[in-house]
mmCIF file of C-alpha atoms and ligand atoms in Angstrom:
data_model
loop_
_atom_site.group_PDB
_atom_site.id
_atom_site.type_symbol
_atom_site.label_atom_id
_atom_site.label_comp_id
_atom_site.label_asym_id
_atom_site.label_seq_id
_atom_site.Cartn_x
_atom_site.Cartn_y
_atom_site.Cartn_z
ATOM 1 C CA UNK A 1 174.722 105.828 218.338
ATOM 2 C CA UNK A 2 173.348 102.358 217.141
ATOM 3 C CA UNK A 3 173.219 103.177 213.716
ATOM 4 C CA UNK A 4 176.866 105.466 214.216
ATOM 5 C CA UNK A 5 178.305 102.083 215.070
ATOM 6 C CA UNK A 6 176.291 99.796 212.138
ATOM 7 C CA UNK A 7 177.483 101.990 209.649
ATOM 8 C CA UNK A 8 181.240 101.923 211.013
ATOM 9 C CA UNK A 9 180.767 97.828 210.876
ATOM 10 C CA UNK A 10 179.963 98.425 207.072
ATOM 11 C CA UNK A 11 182.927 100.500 206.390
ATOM 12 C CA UNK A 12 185.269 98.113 208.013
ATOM 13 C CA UNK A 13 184.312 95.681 205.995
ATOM 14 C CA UNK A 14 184.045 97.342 203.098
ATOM 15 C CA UNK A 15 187.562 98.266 203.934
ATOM 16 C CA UNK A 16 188.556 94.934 204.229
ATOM 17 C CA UNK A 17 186.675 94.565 200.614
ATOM 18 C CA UNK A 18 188.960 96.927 199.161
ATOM 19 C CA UNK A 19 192.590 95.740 200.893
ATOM 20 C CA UNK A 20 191.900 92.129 199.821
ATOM 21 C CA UNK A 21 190.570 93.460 196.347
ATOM 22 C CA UNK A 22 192.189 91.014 193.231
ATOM 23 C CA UNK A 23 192.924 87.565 194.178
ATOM 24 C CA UNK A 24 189.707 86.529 196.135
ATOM 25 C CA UNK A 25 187.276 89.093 194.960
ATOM 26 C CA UNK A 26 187.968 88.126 190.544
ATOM 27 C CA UNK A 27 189.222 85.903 188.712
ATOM 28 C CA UNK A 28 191.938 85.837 186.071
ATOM 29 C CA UNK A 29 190.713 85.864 182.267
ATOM 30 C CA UNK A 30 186.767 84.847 183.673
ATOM 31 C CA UNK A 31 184.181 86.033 186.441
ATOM 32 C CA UNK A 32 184.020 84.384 189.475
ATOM 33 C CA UNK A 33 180.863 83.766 191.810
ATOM 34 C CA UNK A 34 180.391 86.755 194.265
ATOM 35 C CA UNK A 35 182.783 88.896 192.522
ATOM 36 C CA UNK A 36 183.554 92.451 194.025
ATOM 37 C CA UNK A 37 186.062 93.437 191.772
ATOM 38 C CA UNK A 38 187.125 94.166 188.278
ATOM 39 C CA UNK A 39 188.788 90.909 186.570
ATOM 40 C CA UNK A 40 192.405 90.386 187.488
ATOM 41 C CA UNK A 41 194.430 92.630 184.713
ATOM 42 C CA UNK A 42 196.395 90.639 181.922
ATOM 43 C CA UNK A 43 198.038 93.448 179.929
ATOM 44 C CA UNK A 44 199.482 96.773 180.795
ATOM 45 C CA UNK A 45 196.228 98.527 179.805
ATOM 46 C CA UNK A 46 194.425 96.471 182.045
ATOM 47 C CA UNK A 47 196.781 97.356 184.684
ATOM 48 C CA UNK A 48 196.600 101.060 184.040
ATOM 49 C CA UNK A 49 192.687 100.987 183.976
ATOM 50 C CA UNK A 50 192.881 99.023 187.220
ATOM 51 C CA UNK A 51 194.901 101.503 188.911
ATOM 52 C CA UNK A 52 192.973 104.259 187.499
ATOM 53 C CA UNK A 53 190.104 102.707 188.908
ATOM 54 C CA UNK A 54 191.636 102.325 192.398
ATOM 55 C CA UNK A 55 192.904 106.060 192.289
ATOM 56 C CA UNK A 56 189.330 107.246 191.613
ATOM 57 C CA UNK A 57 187.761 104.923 194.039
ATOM 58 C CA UNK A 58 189.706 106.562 197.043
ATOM 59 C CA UNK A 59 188.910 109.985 195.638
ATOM 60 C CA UNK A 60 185.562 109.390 195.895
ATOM 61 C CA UNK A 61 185.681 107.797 199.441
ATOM 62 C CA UNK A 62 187.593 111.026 200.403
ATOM 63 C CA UNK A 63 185.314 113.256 199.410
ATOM 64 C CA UNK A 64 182.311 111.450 200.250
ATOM 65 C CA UNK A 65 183.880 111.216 203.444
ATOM 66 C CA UNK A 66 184.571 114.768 204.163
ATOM 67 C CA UNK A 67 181.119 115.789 203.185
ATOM 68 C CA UNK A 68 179.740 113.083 205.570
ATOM 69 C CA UNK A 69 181.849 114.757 208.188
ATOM 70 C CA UNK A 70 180.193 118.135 207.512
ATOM 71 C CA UNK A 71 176.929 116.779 207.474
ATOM 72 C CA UNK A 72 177.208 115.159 211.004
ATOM 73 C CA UNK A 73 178.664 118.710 212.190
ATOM 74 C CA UNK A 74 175.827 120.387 210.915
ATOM 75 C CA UNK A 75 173.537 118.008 212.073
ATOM 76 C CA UNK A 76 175.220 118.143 215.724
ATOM 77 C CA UNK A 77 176.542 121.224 216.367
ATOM 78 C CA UNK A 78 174.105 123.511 214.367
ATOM 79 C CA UNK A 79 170.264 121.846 215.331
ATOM 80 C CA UNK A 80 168.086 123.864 216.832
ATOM 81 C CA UNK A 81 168.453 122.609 220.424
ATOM 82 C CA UNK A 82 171.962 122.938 220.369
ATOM 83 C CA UNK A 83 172.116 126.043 218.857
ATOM 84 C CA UNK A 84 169.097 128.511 219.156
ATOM 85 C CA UNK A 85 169.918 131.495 217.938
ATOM 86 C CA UNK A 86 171.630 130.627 214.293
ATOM 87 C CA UNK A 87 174.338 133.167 213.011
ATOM 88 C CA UNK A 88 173.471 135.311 209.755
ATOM 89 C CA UNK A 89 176.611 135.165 207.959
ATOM 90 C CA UNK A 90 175.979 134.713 204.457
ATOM 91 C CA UNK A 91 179.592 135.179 203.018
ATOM 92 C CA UNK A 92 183.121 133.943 203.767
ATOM 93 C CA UNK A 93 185.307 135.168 200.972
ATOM 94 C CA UNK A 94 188.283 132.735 201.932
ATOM 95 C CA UNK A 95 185.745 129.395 202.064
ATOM 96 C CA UNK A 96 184.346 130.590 198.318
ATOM 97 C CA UNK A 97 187.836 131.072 196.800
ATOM 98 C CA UNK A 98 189.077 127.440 198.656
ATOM 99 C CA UNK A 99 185.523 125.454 197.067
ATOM 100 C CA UNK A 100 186.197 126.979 193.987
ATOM 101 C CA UNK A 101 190.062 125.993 193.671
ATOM 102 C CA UNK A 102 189.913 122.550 195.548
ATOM 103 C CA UNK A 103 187.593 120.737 193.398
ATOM 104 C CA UNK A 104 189.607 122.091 190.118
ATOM 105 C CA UNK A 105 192.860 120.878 192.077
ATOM 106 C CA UNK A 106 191.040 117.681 192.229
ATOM 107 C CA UNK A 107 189.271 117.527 188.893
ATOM 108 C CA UNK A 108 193.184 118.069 186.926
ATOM 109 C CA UNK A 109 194.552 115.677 189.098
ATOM 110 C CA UNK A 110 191.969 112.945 187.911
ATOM 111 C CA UNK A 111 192.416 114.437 184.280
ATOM 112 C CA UNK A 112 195.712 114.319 183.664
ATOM 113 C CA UNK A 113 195.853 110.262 184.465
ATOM 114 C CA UNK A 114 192.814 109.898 182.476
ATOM 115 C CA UNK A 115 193.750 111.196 179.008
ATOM 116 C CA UNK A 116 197.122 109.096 179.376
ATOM 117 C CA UNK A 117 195.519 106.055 179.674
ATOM 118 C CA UNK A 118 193.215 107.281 176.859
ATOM 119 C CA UNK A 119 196.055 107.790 174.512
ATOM 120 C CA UNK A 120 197.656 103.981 175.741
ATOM 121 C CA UNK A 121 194.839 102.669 175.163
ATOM 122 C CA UNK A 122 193.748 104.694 171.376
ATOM 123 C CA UNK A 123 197.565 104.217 169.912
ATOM 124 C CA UNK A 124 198.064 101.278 168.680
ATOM 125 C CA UNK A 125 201.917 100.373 169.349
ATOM 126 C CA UNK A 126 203.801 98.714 166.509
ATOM 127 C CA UNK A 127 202.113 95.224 166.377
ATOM 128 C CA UNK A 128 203.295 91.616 166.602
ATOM 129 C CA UNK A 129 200.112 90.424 164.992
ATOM 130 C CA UNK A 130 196.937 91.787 163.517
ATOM 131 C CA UNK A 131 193.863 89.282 164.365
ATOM 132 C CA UNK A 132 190.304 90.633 162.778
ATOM 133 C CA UNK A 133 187.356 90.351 164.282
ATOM 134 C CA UNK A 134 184.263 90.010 162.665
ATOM 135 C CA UNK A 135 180.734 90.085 164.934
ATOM 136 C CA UNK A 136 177.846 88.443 163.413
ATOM 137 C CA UNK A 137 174.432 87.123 164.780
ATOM 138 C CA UNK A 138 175.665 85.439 166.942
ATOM 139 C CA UNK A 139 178.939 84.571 167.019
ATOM 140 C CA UNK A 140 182.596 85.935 165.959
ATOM 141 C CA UNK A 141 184.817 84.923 163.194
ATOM 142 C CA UNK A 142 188.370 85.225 163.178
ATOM 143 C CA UNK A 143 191.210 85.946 160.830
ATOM 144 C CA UNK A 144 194.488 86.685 160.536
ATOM 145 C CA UNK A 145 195.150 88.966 157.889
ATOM 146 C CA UNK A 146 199.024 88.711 157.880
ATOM 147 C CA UNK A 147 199.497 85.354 159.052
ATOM 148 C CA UNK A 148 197.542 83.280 156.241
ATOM 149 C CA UNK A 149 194.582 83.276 154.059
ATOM 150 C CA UNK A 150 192.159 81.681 156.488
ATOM 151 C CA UNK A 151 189.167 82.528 158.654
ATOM 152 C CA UNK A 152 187.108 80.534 161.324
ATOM 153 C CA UNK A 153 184.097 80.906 162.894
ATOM 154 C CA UNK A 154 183.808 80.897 167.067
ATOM 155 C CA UNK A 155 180.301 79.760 168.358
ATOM 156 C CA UNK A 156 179.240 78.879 171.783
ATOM 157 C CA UNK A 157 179.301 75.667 173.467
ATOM 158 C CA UNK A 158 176.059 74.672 174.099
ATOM 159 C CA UNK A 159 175.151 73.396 177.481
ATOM 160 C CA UNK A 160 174.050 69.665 176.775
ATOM 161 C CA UNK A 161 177.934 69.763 175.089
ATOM 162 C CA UNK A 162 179.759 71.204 177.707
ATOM 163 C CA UNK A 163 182.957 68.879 178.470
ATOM 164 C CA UNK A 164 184.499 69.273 182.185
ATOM 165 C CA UNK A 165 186.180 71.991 183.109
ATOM 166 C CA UNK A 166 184.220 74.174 180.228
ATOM 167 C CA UNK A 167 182.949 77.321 181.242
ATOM 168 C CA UNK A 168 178.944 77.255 180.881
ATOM 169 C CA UNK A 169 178.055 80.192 178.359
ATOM 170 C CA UNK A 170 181.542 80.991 177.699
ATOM 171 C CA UNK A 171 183.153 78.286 176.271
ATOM 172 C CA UNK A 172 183.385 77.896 172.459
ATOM 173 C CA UNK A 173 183.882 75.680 170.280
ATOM 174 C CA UNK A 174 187.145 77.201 168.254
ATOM 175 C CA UNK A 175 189.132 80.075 170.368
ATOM 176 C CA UNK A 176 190.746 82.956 168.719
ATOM 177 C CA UNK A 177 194.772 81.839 169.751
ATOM 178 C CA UNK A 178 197.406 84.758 170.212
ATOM 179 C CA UNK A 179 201.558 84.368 171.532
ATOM 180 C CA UNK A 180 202.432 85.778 175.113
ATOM 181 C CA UNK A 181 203.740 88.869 175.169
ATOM 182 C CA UNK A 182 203.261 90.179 172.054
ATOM 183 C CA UNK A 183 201.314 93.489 170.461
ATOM 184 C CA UNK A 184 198.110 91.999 168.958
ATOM 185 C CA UNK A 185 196.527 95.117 166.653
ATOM 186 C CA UNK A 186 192.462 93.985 166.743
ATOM 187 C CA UNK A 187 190.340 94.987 164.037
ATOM 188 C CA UNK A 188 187.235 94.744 164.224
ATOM 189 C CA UNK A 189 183.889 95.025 162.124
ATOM 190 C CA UNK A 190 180.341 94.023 162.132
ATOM 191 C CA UNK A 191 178.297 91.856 159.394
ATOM 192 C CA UNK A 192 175.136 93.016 160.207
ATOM 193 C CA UNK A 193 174.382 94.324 163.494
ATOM 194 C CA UNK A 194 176.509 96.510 165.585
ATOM 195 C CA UNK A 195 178.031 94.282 168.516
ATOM 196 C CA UNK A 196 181.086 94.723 171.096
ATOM 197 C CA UNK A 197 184.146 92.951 171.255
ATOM 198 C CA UNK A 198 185.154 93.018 175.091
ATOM 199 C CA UNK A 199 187.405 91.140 177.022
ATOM 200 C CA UNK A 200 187.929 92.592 180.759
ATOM 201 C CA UNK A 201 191.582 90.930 181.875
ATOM 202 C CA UNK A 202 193.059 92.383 178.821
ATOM 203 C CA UNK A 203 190.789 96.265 179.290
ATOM 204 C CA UNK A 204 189.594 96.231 175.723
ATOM 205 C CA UNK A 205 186.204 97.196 174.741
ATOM 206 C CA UNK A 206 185.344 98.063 171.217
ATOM 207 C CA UNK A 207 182.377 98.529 168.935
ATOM 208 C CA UNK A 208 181.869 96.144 165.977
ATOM 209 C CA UNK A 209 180.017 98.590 163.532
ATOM 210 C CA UNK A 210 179.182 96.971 159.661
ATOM 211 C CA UNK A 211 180.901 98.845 157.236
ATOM 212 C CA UNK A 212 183.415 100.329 159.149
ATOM 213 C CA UNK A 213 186.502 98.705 160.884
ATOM 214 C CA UNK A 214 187.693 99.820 164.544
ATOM 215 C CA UNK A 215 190.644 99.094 166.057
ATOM 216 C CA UNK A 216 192.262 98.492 169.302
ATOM 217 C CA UNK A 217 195.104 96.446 170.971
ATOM 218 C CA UNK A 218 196.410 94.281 173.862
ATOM 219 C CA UNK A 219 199.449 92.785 174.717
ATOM 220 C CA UNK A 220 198.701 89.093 176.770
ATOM 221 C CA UNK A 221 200.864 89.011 179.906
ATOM 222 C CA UNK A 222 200.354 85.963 180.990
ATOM 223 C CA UNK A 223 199.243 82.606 179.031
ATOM 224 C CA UNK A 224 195.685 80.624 179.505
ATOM 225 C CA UNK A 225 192.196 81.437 178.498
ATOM 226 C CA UNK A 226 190.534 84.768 178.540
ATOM 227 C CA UNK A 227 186.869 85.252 178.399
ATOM 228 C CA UNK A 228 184.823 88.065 177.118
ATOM 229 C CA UNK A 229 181.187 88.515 175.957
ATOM 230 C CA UNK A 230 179.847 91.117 172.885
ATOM 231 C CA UNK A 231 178.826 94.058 175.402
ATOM 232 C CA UNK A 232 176.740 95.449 172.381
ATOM 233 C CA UNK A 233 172.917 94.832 172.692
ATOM 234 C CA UNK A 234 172.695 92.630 169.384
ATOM 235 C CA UNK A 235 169.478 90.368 169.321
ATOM 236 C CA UNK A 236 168.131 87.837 170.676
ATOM 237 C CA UNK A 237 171.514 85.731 171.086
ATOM 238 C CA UNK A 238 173.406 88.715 172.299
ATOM 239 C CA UNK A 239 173.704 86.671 175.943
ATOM 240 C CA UNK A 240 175.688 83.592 173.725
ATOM 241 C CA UNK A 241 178.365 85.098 171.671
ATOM 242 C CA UNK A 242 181.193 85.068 174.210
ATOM 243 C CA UNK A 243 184.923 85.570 173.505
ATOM 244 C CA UNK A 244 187.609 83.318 174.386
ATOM 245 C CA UNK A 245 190.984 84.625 173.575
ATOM 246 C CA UNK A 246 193.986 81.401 174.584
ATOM 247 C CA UNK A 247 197.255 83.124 174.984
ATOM 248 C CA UNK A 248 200.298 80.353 174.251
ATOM 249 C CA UNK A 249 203.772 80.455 173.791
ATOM 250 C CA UNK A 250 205.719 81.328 170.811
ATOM 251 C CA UNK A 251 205.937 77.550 170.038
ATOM 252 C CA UNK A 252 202.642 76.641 170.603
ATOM 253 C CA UNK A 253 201.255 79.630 168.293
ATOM 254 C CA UNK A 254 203.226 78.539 165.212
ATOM 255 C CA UNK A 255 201.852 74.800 165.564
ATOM 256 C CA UNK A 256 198.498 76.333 166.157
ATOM 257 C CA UNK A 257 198.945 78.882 162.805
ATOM 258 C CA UNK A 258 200.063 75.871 161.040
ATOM 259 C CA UNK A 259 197.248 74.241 161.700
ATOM 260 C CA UNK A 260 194.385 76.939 161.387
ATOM 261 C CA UNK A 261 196.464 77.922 157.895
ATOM 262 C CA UNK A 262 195.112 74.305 156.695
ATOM 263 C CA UNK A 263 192.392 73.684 158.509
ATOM 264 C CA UNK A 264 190.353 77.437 158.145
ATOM 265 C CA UNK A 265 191.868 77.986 154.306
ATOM 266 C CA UNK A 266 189.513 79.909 152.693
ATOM 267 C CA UNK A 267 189.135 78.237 149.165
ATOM 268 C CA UNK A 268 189.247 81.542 146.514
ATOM 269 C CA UNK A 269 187.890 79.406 143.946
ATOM 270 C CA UNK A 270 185.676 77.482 145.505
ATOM 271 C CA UNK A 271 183.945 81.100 146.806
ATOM 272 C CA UNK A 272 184.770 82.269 143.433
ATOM 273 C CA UNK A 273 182.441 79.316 141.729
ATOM 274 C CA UNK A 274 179.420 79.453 144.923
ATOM 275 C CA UNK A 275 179.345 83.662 144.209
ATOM 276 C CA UNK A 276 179.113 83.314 140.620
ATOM 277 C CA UNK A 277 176.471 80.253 140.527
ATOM 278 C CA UNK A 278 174.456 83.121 142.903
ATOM 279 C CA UNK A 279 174.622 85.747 140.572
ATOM 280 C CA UNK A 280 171.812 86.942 139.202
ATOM 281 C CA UNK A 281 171.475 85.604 135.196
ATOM 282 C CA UNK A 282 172.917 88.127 132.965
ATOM 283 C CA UNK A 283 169.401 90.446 130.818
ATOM 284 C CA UNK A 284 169.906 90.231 127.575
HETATM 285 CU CU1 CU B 1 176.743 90.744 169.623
#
């Protein structure tokens, strides 16, 4: 009865786990200490896989649950002390049919949630703004393929550096900048390894493979400064190429495009001239 009543403690609080889940339990846009949950959602996606999440974490209490119960029956009612002389049925038509047709019941209910969110999350709505991503050992460069000729690298800060109020091991040195509430389309590719662009608050999670270019999309509901790390094993540096996406205003973004536009311009000629002083001297 001891251990009936320990493991009744644990699901209380567990319980109490899962009714304060989000605000104490993670943090918005960055992982908290102790964290029980997934990060607090920032786009719709986020908010579907969230639910989703929540939907299939009560299924799976319920049915753990009931097959708990049936165990402790079993183990009470059916012992050999209590019950001596054990029945021989071996067949129950009506039980067979019902643990047949429950559990596919069950497994179309999860389905049918599950490819929808798989189809909001694989079509790309008509976008705002297309930012490309490029993962390289190890860091991630950044451009913006309608919005200027420019690209910028986003490393680390490193520890000594760290200013206050910088996140150690995700803060970086030059953060990739979207607008609020707008469809950013995310390309992304690798330059020589395959890594993972990821960033939890928004639900986005995509391989960075060279030679080909993925895509996938989020739409920032709320402005500040989202962290991710590459979630592709990628060397020996994989632990210190994190993401840091800032969501501003409308505002804010153009000052920060007109910036980046001078400030990241890549220089055609310049790249033009350093590739062909490279190049291998013509045979003659
Ligand atoms: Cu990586």
């Amino acid at each position: 009865m001891k251990a009936l009543s320990r493991l009744a403690a644990i699901a209380a609080s567990a319980g109490g786990v899962l009714a304060s889940a989000g605000a104490a339990w993670a943090g918005l846009g960055q992982p908290t200490p102790w964290q029980m949950d997934l990060q607090d959602s920032a786009s719709p996606v986020m908010q579907d896989v969230a639910g989703f999440h929540f939907f299939l974490l009560w299924v799976i209490a319920a049915i753990s649950a009931f097959v708990l119960a049936l165990l402790l029956i079993c183990i009470v009612r059916f012992n050999a002390r209590a019950n001596p002389t054990p029945s021989r049925t071996t067949h129950n038509t009506p039980i067979e049919i019902l643990w047949t047709i429950v559990p596919v019941i069950i497994l179309a209910a999860i389905a049918v949630p599950s490819f929808r969110l798989l189809f909001v999350q694989l079509e790309v709505p008509k976008p705002d703004l297309t930012v490309k991503v490029t993962g390289k050992q190890w860091f991630w460069s950044y451009s913006y393929p309608d919005s200027g000729n420019f690209e910028f690298d986003s490393l680390m800060v490193q520890e000594k550096d760290l200013k206050p109020g910088q996140l150690r091991l995700l803060a970086v040195d030059n953060e990739m900048v979207v607008p609020v509430n707008k469809v950013v389309h995310v390309l992304m590719t690798g330059a020589d390894v395959i890594h993972s662009f990821t960033v939890p608050s928004f639900g986005i999670r995509m391989d960075a493979i060279p030679g080909r270019i993925n895509e996938t999309w989020f739409k920032a509901t709320a402005e500040g400064v989202f962290y991710g790390q590459c979630s592709e094993l990628c060397g020996k540096d994989h632990a210190f190429m994190p993401i840091a996406v800032r969501v501003v205003n409308d505002g804010d973004f153009n000052t920060w495009l007109n910036n980046a536009k001078q400030k990241y311009a890549i220089d055609n000629d310049a790249a033009h001239n350093a590739l062909a002083a490279t190049a291998a001297p013509a045979i003659r």
